[in-house]
Coordinates of C-alpha atoms in Angstrom, one line a residue:
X286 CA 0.0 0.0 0.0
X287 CA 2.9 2.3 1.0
X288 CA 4.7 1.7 -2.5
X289 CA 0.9 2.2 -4.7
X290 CA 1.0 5.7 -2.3
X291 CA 4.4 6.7 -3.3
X292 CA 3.6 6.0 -7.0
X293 CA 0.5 7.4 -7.3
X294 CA 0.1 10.9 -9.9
X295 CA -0.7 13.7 -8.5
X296 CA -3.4 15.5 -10.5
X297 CA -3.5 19.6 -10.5
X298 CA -6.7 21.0 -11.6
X299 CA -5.9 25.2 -12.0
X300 CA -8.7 27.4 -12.2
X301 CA -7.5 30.8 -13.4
X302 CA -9.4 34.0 -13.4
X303 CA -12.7 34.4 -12.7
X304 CA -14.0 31.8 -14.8
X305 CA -11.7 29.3 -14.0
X306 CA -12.0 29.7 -10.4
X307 CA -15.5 29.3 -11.2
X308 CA -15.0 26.0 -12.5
X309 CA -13.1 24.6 -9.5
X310 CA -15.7 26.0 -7.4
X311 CA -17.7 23.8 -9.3
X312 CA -15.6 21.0 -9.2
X313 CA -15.0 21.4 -5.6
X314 CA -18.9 20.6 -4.9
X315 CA -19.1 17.9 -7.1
X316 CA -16.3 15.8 -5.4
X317 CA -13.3 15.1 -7.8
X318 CA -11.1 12.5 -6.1
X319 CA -7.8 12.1 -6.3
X320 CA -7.8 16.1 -7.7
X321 CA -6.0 19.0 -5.9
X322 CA -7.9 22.0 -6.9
X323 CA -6.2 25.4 -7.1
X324 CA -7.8 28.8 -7.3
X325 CA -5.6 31.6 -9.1
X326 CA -6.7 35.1 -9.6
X327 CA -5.8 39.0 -9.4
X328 CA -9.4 39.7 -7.9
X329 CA -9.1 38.7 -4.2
X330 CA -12.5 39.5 -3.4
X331 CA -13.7 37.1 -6.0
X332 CA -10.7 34.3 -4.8
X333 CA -12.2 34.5 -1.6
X334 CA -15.7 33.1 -2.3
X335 CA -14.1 30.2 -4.4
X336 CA -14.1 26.5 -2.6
X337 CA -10.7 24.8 -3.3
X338 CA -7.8 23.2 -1.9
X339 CA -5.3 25.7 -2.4
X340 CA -5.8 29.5 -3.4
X341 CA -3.0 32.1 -4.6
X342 CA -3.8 35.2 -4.9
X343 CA -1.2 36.3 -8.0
X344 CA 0.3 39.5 -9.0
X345 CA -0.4 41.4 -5.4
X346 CA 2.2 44.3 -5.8
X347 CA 1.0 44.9 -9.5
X348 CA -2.6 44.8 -9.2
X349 CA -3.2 44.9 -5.5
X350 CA -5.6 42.3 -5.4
X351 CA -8.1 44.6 -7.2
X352 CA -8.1 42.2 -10.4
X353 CA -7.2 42.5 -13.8
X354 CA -9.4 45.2 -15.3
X355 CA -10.0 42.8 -18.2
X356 CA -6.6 43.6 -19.6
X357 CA -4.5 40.3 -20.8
X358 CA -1.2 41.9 -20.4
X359 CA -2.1 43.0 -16.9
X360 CA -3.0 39.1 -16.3
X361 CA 0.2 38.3 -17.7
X362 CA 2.2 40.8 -15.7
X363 CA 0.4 39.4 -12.5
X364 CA 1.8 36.1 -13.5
X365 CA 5.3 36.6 -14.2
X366 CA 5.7 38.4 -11.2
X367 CA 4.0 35.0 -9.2
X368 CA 5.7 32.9 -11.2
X369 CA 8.2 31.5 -8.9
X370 CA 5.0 30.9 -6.7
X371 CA 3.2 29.6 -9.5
X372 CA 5.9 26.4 -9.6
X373 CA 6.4 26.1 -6.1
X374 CA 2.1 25.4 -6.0
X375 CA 2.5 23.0 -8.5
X376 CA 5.9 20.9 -7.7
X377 CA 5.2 17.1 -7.8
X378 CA 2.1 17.4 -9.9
X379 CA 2.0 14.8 -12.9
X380 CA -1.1 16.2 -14.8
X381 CA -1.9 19.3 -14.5
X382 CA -5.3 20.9 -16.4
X383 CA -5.3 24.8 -16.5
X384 CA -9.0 25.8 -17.1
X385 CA -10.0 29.4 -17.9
X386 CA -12.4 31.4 -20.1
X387 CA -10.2 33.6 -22.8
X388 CA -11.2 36.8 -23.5
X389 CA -10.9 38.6 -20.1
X390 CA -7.5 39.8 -18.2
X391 CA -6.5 37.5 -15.9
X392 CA -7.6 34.0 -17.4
X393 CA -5.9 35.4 -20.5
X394 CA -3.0 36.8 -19.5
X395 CA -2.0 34.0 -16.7
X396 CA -2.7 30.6 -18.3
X397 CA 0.2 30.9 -20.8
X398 CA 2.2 31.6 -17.7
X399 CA 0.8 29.2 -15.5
X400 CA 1.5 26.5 -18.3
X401 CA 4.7 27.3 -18.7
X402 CA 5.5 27.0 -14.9
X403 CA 4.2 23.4 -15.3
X404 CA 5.6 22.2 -18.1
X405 CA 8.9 23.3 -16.4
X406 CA 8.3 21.0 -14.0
X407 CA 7.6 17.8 -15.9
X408 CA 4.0 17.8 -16.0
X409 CA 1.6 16.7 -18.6
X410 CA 0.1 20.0 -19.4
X411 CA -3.4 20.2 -20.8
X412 CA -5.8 23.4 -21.0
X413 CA -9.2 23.7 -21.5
X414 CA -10.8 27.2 -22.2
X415 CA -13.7 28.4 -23.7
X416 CA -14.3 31.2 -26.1
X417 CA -16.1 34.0 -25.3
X418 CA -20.1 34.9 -26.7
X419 CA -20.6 36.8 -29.7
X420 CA -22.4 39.2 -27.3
X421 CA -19.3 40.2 -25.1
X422 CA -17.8 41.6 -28.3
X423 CA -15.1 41.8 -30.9
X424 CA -12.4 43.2 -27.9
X425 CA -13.1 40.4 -25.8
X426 CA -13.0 37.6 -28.8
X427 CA -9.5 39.4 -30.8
X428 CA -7.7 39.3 -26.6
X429 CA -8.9 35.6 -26.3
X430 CA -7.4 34.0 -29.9
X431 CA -4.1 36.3 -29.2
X432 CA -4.3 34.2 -25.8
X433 CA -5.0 31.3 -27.6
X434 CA -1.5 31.5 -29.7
X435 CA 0.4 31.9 -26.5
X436 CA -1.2 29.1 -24.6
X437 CA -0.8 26.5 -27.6
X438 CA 3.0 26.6 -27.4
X439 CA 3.2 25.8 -23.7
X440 CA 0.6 23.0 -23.4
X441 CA 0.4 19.2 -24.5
X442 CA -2.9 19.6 -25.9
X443 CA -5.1 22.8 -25.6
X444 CA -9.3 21.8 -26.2
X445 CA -10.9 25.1 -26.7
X446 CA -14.9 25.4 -25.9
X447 CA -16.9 27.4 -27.7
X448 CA -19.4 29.5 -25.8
X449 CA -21.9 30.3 -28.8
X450 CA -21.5 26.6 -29.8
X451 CA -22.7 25.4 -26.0
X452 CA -25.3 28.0 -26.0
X453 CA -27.4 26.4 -28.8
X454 CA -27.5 23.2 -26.6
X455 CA -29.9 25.4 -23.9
X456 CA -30.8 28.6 -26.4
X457 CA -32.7 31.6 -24.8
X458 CA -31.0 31.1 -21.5
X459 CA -30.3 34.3 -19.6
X460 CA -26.7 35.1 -19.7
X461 CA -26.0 34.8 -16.3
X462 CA -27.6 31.1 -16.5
X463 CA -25.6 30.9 -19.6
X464 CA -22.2 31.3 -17.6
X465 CA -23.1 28.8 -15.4
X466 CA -23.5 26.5 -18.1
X467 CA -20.3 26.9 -19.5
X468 CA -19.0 26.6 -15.8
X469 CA -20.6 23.0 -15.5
X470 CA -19.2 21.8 -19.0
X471 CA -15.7 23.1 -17.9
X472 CA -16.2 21.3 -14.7
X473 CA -17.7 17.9 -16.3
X474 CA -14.5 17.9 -18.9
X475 CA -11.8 17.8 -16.5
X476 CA -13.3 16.1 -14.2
X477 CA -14.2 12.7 -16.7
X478 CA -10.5 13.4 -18.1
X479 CA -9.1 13.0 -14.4
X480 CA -11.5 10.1 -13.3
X481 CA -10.5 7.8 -15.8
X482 CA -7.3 7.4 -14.3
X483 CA -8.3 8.4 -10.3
X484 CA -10.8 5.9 -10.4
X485 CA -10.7 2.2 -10.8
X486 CA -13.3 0.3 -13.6
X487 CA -14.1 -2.6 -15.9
X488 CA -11.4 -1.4 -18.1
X489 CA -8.6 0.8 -16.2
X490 CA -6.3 3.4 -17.9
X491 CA -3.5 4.1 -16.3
X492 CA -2.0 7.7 -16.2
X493 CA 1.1 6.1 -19.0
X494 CA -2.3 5.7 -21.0
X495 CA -3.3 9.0 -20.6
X496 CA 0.4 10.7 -21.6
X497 CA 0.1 8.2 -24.5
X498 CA -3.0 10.2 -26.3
X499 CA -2.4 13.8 -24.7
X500 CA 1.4 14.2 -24.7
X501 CA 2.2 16.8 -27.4
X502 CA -1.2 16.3 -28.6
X503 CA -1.9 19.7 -30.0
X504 CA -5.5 20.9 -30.7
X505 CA -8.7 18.6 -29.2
X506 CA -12.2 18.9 -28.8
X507 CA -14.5 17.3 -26.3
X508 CA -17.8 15.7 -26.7
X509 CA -19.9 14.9 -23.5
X510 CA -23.3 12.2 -23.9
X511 CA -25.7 10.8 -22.1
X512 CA -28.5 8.3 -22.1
X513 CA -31.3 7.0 -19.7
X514 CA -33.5 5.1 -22.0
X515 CA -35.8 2.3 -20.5
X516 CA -35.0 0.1 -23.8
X517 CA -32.6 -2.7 -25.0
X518 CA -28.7 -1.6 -24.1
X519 CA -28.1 -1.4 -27.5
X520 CA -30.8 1.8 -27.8
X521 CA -28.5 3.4 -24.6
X522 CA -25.2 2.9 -26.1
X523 CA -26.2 4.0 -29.4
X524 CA -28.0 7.1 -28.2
X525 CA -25.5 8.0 -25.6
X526 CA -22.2 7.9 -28.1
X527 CA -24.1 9.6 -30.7
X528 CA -25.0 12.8 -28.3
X529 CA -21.4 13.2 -27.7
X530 CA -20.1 12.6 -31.4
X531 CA -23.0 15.0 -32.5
X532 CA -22.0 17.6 -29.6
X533 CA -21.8 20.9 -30.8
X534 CA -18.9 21.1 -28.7
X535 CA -17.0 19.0 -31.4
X536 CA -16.2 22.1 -33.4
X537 CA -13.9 20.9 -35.4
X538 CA -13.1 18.4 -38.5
X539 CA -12.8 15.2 -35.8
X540 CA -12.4 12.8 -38.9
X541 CA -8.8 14.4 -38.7
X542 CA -8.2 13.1 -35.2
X543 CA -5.1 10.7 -35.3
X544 CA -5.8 10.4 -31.1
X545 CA -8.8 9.7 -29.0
X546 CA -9.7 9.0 -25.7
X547 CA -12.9 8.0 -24.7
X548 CA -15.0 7.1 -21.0
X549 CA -17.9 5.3 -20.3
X550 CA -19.4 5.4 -17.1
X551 CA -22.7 3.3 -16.6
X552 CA -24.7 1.6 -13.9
X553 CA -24.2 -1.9 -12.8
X554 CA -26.4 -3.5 -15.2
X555 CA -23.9 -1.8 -17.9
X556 CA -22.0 -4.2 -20.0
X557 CA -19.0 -4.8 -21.8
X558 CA -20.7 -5.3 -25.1
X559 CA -21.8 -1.8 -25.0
X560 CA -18.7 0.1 -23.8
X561 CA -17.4 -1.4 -26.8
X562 CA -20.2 -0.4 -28.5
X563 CA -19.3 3.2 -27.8
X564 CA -15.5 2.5 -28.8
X565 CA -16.4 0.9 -32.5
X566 CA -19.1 3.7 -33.1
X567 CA -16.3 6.3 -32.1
X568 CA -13.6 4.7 -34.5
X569 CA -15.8 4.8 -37.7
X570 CA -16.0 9.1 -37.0
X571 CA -12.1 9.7 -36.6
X572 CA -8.6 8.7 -38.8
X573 CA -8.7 5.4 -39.2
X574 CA -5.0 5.0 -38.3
X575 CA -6.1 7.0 -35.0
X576 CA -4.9 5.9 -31.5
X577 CA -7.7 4.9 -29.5
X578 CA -7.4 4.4 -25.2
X579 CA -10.8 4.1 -23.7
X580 CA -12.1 3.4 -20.2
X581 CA -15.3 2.0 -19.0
X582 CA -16.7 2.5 -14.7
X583 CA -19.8 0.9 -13.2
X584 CA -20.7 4.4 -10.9
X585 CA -22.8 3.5 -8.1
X586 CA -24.2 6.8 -8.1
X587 CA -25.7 7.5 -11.7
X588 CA -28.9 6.9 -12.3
X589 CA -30.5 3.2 -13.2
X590 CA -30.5 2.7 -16.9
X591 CA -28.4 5.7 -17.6
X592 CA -25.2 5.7 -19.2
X593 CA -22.4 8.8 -19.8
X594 CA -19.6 9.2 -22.9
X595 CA -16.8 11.4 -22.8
X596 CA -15.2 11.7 -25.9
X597 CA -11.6 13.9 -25.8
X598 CA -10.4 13.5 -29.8
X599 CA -7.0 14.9 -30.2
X600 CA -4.0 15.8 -32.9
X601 CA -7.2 17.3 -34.7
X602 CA -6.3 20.1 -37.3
X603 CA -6.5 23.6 -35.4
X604 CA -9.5 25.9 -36.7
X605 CA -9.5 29.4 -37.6
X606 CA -11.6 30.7 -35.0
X607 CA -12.6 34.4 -35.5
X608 CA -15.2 36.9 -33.9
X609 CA -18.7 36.8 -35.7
X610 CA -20.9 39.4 -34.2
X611 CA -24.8 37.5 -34.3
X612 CA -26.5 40.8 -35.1
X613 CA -24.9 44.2 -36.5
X614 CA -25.9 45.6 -33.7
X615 CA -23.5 43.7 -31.3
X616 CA -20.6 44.4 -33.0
X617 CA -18.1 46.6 -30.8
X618 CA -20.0 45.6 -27.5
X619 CA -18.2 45.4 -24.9
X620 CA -19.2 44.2 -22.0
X621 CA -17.3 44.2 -18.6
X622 CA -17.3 41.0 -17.2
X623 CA -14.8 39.1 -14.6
X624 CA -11.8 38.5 -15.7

């Protein structure tokens, strides 16, 4: 037991900025086990509400803990000057997920920092953002892709979320609802990523797997599924795999995916003949010659007759994102949100 203790990876889950903070907040109250979660932000009002297992107030003497002011280079700044605190928070991590949503100051600014302080010290480094709405304006979406280029060179794979493209799973929510959404994807991303190797299944992948399929991985989009369907297992497998291959989230050409990494958590009445249902259905979408490591849980929790995919596809060919404004109107909106 001592040796399994001594071997285990440790698992670093950064929130940074408002949103990101947001997320681990989220992931705090959900239970993520075998996750230390980390809270990093300018605004130590904000840092103060958040639930995590280690906060760090960054850039004190630069912004005083009075935030970013939704300026990247200010986040950036903030960073650099915490930077040697940055890598002390994270020694010993193995894996370490930076969340964020680009666009405002600190999120922006820090997570190309933050990434580099973890790649310095041997971790897998994987980032997983989302994009700002069309509403919150051209300013907001031109500071979030220049943040974008920055973060890509310092992680192993970087899965960008696209606000707009959640929105349309749960249109004509308000937009402070809408956050919260976005929040809850972040949070259900990492937290499948992190639990196929934290917790123990029908079929295990081991964190070796895991650096297989995200080391260097480049560009990757997520799909998340699920199905509760009082019918054959066939109808729930089928259902649940095609939701997340379907996602909107998957905003990208996935056929190009040369890497893919996929969980299936079910109840106990879930089989193996469906978790390789899920597998098969997944292979058929992406390169053929594609690397494939899946995992497959019985979840004591989850509802009876349910069943959840996670798809991560990486090594997919980057997009060119770029701001569309939904109505003439919006166009040079900005709106001042947290950073």
């Amino acid at each position: 037991m001592k040796f399994l203790e001594e071997t285990k990876q440790k698992i670093y889950v950064i929130g940074a900025g408002g949103s990101g903070t947001n997320t681990v907040d989220r992931l705090f109250e959900l239970g993520t086990e075998g996750v230390q979660l980390v809270g990093m932000n300018t605004d130590a009002k904000h840092l103060l509400r958040v639930r995590s297992n280690k906060k760090l107030i960054i850039g004190k003497k630069l912004t005083g803990g009075r935030g970013a002011g939704s300026n990247p280079q200010i986040g950036e700044e903030a960073a650099k000057e915490s930077a040697t605190e940055i890598k002390d928070a994270l020694a010993g991590a193995s894996l370490v997920f930076i969340t964020c949503g680009m666009g405002g100051g600190t999120g922006t600014g820090s997570a190309p920092v933050i990434a580099e302080q973890a790649k310095a010290n041997g971790a897998l480094t994987v980032a997983v953002v989302t994009l700002p709405f069309a509403s919150e304006g051209k300013v907001r979406m031109e500071n979030a892709l220049a943040g974008l280029e920055k973060l890509k060179k310092h992680t192993d794979t970087l899965i960008v979320i696209k606000n707009d493209r959640l929105l349309s799973l749960v249109p004509d929510l308000p937009l402070n609802t809408a956050f919260k959404v976005c929040d809850e994807v972040l949070a259900s991303s990492v937290k499948g990523i992190a639990e196929l190797v934290t917790k123990s299944g029908l079929v295990n992948v081991d964190f070796a797997d895991l650096r297989t399929i995200l080391m260097e991985a480049g560009f990757g989009v997520i799909g998340l599924g699920e199905a509760s369907i009082d019918a054959k297992h066939e109808d729930r497998a089928r259902v649940a795999v095609e939701t997340a291959l379907n996602s909107p989230l998957l905003d990208a050409d996935v056929s190009s995916s040369t890497r893919a990494l996929i969980n299936v958590v079910g109840g106990d009445d879930m089989t193996l003949k469906e978790a390789e249902y899920v597998v098969s259905e997944t292979a058929k979408r992406i390169n053929p010659n594609a690397h494939i490591i899946w995992g497959a849980r019985i979840e004591e929790n989850i509802k009876k007759s349910s069943m959840r995919v996670l798809v991560v596809l990486a090594g997919v060919k980057f997009p060119k994102y770029e701001f569309v404004p939904k109505t003439p109107e919006l166009e040079g909106l900005e709106l001042d949100l947290i950073g």
